[in-house]
mmCIF file of C-alpha atoms in Angstrom:
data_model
loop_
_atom_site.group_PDB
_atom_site.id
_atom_site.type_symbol
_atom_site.label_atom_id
_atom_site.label_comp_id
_atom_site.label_asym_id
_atom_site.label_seq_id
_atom_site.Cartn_x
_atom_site.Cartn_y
_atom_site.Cartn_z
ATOM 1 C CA UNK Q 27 -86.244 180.610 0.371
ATOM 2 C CA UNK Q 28 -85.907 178.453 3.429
ATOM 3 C CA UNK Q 29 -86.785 179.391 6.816
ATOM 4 C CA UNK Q 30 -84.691 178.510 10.119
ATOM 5 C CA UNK Q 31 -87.695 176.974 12.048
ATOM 6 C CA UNK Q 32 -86.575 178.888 15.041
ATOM 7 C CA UNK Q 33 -87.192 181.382 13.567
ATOM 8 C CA UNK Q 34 -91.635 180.449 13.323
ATOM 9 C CA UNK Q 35 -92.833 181.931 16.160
ATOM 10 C CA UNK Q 36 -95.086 178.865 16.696
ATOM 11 C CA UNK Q 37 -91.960 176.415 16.992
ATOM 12 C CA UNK Q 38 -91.388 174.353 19.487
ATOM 13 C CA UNK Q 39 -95.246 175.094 20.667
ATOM 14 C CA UNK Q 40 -97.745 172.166 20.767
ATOM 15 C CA UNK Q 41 -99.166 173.671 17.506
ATOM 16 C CA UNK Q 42 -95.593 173.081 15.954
ATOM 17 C CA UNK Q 43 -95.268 169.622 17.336
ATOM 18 C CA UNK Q 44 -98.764 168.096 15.688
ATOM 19 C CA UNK Q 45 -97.998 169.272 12.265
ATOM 20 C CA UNK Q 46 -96.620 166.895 9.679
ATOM 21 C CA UNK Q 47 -93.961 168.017 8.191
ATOM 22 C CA UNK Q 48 -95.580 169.466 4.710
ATOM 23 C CA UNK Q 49 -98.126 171.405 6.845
ATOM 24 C CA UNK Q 50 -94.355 173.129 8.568
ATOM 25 C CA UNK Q 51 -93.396 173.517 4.855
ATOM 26 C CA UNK Q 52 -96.779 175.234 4.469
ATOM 27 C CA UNK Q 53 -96.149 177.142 7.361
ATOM 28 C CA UNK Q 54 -93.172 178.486 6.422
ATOM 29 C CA UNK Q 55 -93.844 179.694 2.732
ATOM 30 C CA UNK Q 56 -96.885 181.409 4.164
ATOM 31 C CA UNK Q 57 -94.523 183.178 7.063
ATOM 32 C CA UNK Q 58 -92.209 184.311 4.156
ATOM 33 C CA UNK Q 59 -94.540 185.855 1.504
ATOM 34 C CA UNK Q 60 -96.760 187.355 4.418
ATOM 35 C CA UNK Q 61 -93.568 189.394 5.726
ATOM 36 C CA UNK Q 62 -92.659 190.130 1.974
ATOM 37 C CA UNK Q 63 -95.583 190.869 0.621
ATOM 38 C CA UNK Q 64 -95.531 193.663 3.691
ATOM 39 C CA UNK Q 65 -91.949 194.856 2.165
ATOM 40 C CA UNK Q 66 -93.794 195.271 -1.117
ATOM 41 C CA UNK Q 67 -96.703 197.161 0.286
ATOM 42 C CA UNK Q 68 -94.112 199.130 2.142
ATOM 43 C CA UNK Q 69 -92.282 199.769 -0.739
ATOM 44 C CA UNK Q 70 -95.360 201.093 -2.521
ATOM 45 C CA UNK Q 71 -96.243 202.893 0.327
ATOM 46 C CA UNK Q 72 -92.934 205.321 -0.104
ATOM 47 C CA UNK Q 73 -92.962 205.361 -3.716
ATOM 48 C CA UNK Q 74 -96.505 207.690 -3.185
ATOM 49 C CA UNK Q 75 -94.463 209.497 -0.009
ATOM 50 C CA UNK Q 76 -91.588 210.308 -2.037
ATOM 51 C CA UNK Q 77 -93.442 211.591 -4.886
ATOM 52 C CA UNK Q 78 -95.068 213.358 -2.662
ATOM 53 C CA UNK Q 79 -91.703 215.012 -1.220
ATOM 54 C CA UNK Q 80 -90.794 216.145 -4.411
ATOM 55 C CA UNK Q 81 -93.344 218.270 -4.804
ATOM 56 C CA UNK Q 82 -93.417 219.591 -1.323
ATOM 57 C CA UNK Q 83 -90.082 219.595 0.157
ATOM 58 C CA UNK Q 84 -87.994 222.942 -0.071
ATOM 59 C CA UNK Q 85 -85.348 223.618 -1.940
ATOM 60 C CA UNK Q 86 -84.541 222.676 -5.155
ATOM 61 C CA UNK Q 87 -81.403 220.254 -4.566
ATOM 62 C CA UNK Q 88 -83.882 218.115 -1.979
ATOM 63 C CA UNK Q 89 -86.599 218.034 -4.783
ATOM 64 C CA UNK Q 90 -83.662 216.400 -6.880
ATOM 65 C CA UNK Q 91 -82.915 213.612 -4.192
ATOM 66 C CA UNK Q 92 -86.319 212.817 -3.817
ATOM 67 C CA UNK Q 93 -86.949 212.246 -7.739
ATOM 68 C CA UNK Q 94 -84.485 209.694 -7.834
ATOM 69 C CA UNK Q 95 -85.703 208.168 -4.856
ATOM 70 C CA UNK Q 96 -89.224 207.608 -6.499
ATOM 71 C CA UNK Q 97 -87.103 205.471 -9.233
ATOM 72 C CA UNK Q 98 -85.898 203.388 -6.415
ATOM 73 C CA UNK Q 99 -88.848 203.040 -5.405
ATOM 74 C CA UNK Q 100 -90.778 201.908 -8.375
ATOM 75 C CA UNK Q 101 -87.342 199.426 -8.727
ATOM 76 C CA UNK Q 102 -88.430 197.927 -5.383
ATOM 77 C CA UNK Q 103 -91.939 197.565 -5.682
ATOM 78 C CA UNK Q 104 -91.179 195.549 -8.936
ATOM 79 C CA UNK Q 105 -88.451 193.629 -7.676
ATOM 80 C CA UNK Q 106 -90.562 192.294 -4.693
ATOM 81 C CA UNK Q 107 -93.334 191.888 -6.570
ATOM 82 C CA UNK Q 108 -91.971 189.613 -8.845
ATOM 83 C CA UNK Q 109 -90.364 187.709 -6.503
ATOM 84 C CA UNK Q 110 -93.512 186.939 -4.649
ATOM 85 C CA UNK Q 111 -95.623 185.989 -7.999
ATOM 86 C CA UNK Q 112 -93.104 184.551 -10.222
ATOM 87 C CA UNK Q 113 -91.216 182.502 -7.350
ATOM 88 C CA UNK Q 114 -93.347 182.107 -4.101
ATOM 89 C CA UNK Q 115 -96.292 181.734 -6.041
ATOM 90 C CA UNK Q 116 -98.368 184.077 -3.217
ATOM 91 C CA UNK Q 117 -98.602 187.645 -1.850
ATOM 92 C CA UNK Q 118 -100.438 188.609 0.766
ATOM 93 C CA UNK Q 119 -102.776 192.014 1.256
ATOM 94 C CA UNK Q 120 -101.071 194.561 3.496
ATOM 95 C CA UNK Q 121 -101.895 194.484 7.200
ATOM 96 C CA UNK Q 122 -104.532 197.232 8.572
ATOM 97 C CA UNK Q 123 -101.505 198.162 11.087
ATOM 98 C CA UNK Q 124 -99.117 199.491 8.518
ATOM 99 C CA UNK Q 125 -101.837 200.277 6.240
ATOM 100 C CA UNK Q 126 -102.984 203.065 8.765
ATOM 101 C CA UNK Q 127 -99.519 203.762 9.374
ATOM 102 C CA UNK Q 128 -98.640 204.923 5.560
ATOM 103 C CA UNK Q 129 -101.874 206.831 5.726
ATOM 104 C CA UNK Q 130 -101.092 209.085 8.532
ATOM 105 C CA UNK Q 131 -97.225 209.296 6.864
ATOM 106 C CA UNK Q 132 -98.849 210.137 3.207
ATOM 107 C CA UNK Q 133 -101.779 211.803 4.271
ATOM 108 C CA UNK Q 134 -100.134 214.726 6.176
ATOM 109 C CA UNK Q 135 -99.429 217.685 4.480
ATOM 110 C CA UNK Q 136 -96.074 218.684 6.096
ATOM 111 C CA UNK Q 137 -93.014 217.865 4.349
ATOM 112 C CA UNK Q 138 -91.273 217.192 7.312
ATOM 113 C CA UNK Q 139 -93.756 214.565 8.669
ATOM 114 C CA UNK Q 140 -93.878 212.692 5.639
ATOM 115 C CA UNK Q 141 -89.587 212.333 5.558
ATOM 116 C CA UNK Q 142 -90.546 211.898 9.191
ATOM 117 C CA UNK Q 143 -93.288 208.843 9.201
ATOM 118 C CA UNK Q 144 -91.619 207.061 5.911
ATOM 119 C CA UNK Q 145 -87.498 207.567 5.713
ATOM 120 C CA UNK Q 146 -86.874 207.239 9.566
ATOM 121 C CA UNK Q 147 -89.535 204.974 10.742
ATOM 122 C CA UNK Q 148 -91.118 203.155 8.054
ATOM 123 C CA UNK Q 149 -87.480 202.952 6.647
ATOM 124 C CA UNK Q 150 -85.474 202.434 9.439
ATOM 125 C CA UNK Q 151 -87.940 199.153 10.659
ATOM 126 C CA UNK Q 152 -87.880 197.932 6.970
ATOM 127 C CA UNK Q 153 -83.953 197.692 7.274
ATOM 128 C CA UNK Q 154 -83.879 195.647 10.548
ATOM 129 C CA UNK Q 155 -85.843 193.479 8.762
ATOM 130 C CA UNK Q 156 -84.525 193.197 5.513
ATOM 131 C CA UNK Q 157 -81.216 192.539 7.277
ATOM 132 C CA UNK Q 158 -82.939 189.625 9.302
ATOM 133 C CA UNK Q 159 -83.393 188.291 5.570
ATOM 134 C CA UNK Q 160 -80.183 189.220 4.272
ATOM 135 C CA UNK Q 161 -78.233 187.816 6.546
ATOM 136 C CA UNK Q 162 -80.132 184.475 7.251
ATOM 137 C CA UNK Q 163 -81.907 183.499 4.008
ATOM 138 C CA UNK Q 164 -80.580 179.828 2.631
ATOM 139 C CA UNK Q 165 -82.012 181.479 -0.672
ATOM 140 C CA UNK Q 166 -79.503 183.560 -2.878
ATOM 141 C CA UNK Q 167 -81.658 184.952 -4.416
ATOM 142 C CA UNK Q 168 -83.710 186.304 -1.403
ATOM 143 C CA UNK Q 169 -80.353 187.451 0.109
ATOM 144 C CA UNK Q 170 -79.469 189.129 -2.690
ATOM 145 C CA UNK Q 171 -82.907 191.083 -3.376
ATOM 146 C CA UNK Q 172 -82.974 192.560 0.465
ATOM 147 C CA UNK Q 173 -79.198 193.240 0.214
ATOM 148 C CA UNK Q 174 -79.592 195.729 -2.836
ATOM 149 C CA UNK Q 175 -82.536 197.528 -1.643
ATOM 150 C CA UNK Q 176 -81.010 197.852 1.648
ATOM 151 C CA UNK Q 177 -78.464 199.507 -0.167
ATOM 152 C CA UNK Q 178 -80.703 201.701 -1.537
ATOM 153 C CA UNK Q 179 -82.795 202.082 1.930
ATOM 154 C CA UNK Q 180 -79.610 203.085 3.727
ATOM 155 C CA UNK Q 181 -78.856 205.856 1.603
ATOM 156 C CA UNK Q 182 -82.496 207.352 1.802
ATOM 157 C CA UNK Q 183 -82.506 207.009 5.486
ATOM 158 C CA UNK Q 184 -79.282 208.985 5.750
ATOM 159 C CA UNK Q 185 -80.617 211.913 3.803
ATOM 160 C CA UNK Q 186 -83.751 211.836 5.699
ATOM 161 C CA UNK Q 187 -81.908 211.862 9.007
ATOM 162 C CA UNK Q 188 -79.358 215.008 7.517
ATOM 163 C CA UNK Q 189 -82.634 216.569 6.447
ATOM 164 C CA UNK Q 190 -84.360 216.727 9.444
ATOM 165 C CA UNK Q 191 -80.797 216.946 11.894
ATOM 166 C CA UNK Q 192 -81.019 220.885 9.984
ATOM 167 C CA UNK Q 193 -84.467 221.574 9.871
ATOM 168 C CA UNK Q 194 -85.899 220.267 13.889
ATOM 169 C CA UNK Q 195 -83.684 222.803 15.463
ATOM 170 C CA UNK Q 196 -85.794 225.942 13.838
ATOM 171 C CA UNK Q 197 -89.145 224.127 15.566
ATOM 172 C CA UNK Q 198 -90.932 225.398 18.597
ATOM 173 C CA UNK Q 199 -91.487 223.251 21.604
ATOM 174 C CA UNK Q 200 -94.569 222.915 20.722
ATOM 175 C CA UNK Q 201 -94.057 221.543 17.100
ATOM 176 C CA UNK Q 202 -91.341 218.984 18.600
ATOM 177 C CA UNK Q 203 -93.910 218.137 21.154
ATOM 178 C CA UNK Q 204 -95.951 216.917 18.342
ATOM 179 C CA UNK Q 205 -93.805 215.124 16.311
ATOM 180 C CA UNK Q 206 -91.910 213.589 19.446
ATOM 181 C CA UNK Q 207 -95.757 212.483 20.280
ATOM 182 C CA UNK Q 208 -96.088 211.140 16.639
ATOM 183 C CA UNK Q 209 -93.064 208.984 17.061
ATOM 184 C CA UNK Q 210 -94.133 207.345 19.990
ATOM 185 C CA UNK Q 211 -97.504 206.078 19.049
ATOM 186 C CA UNK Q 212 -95.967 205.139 15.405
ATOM 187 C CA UNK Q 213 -93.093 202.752 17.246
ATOM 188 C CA UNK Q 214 -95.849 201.253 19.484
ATOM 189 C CA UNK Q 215 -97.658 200.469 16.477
ATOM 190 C CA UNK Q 216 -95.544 199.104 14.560
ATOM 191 C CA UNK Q 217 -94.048 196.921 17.099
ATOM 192 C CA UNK Q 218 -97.450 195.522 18.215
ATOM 193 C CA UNK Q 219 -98.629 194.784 14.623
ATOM 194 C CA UNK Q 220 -96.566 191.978 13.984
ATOM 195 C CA UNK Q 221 -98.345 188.884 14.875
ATOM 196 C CA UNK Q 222 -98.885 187.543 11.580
ATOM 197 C CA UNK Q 223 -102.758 186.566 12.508
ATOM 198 C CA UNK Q 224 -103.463 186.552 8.916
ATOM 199 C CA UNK Q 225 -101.237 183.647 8.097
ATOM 200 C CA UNK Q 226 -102.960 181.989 11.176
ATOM 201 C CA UNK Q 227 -106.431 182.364 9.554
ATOM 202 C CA UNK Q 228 -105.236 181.277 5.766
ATOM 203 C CA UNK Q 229 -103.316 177.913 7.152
ATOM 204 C CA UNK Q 230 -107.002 177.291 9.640
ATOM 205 C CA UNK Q 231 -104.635 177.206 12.848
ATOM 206 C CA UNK Q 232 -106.045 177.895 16.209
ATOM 207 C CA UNK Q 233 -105.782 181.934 15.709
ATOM 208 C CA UNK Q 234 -105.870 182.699 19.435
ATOM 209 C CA UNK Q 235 -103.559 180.510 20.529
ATOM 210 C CA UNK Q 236 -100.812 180.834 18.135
ATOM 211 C CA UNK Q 237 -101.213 184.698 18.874
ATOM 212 C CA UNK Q 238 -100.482 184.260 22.617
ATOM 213 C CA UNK Q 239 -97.601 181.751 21.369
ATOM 214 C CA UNK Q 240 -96.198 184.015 19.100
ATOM 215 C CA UNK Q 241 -96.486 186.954 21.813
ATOM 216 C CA UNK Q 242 -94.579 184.972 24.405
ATOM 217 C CA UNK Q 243 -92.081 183.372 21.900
ATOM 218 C CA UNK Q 244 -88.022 184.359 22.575
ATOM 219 C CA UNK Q 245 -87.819 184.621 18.963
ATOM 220 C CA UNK Q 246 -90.084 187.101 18.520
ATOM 221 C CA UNK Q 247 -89.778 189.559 21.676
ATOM 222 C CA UNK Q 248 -85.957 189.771 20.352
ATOM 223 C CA UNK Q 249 -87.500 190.057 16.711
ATOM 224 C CA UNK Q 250 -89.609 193.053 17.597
ATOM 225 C CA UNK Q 251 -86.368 194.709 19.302
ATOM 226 C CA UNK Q 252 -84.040 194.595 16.895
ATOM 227 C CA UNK Q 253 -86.513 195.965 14.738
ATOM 228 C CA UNK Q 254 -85.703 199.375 16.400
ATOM 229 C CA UNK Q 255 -81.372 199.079 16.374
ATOM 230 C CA UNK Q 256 -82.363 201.951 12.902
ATOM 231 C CA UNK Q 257 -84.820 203.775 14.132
ATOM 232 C CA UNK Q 258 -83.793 204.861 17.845
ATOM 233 C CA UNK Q 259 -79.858 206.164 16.881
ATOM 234 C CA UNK Q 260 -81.356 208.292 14.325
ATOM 235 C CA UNK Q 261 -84.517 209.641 15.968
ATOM 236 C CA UNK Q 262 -82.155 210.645 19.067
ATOM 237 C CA UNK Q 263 -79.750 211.654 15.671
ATOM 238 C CA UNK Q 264 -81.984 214.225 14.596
ATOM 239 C CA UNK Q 265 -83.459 215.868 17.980
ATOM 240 C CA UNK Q 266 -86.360 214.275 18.935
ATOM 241 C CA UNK Q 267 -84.958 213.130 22.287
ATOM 242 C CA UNK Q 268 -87.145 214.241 25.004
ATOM 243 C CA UNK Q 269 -88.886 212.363 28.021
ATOM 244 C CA UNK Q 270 -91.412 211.165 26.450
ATOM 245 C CA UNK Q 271 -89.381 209.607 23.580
ATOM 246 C CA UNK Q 272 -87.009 208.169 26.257
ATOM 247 C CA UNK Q 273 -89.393 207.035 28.455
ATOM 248 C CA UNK Q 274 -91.399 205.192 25.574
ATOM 249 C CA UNK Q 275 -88.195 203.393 24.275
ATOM 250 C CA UNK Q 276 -87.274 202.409 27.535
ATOM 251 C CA UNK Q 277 -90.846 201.152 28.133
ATOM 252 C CA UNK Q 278 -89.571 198.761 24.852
ATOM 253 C CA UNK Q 279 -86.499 197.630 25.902
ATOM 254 C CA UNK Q 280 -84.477 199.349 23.050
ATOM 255 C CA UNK Q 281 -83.019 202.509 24.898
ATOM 256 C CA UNK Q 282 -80.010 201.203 24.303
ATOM 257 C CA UNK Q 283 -79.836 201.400 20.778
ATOM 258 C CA UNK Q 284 -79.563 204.886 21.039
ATOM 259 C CA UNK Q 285 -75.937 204.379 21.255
ATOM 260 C CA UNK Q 286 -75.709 202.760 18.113
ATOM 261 C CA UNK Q 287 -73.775 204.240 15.372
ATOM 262 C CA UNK Q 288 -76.671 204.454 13.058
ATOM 263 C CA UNK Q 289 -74.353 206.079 9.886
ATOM 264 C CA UNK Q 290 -71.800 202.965 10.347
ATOM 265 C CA UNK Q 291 -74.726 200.567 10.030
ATOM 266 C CA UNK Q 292 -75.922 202.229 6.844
ATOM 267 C CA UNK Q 293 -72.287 201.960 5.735
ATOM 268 C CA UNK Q 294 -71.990 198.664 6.323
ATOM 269 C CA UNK Q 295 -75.318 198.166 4.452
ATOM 270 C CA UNK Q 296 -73.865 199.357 1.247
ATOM 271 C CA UNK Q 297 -70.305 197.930 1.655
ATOM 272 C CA UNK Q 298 -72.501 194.145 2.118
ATOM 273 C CA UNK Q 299 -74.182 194.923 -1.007
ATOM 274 C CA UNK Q 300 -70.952 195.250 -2.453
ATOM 275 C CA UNK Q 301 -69.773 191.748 -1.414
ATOM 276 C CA UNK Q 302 -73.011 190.695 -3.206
ATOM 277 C CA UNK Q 303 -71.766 192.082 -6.387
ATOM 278 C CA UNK Q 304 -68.197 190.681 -6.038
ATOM 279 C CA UNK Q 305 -69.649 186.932 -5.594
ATOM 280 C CA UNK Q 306 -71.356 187.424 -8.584
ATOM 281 C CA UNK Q 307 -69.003 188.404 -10.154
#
């Protein structure tokens, strides 16, 4: 799978400029499995959070959903997985940022919190990035990989979002208070934990100073925003929309996304899939 090098958040950086170029091929593979080796982690993560739901979730026709979501699940974990031993050759461990993140998602015993923590946030970032993939990768078979579990994603996102669109209304202030609160911290985390620092250490590059690179690079401070164009339409989607929410997102730079139509992105998602399918054909 090849990598636009505008697209390394050390290019164009003196770092970037005294490597030869099979230490930028190095560079590269390293970038790739890191961020797919977080998919897979991801993936695992909501394969334990959706068999989770099923046993927690009301309602027998939700309990239903959520079983065949754990098959997806267990589809994508394998998929990725063999991707990054059979063809890349390297995974990486999951990063203590969305390591903690799964944990508060998984760990919580409220149904809601879990659809909450993994289908709208953990979700909705892993689309903006799969997309990113998708859409970009030189590698068919890359493409094709994120395309189909988008496919997938975008359905469980929508019945996440219609879940919690009927149940947030019943909530006190005080309940939305919290999980308004939850979201918050969650976005700020997940947009600050991706600096990659652990493909800085492996490769025995200056850490510090391809961190402040990376942290000033164009290509990443539009990176981390459009990893919210899911997340904000369907948070504001399904009530959790007050000042604090707003504030935070406009603290980001992604209040604007809120006018995104967030179900015509995850029909687009499967309709792309589709096109995958008719090539191969």
């Amino acid at each position: 799978m090849m990598m636009d090098d505008r697209a390394v958040p050390i290019w164009g950086s003196p770092i970037w400029d005294k490597l030869t170029e099979k230490e930028r091929v190095r560079v590269r593979h390293n970038l790739q499995a890191q961020t797919l080796s977080q998919f897979m982690h991801g993936e695992q993560g909501a394969l334990i959070a959706t068999a989770k739901i099923v046993q927690t979730v009301p309602g027998v026709d939700a309990k239903f959903y959520a079983a065949t979501q754990v098959m997806d699940e267990a589809r994508h974990v394998e998929a990725y997985a063999r991707l990054l031993h059979e063809k890349f050759e390297l995974a990486y461990p999951i990063t203590p940022g969305l390591r903690t993140l799964l944990e508060q998602t998984i760990s919580d015993r409220r149904w809601d919190m879990t659809y909450l923590g993994m289908q709208i946030l953990v979700e909705g970032l892993a689309l903006a990035a799969f997309q990113r993939i998708r859409d970009t990768a030189k590698n068919p078979l890359a493409a094709s990989v994120n395309a189909y579990v988008m496919q997938d994603e975008a359905r469980h996102v929508a019945f996440g979002r219609l879940a919690l669109r009927e149940y947030y209304p019943q909530l006190t202030e005080a309940e939305r208070d919290e999980r308004e609160q939850f979201v918050v911290e969650a976005c700020y985390h997940m947009r600050d934990r991706f600096n990659q620092r652990e493909v800085w250490e492996t490769l025995g590059l200056p850490v510090d100073e391809c961190l402040q690179v990376a942290m000033v690079s164009d290509q990443m401070k539009q990176f981390r925003t459009r990893l919210f164009t899911r997340i904000v339409p369907t948070v504001k989607d399904i009530g959790l929309w007050g000042s604090r929410v707003q504030k935070a997102y406009a603290d980001m730079g992604v209040l604007d996304f809120a006018s995104i139509d967030a179900e015509a992105m995850l029909d687009n998602d499967n309709r792309v899939a589709e096109e995958f399918d008719a090539r191969r054909r």
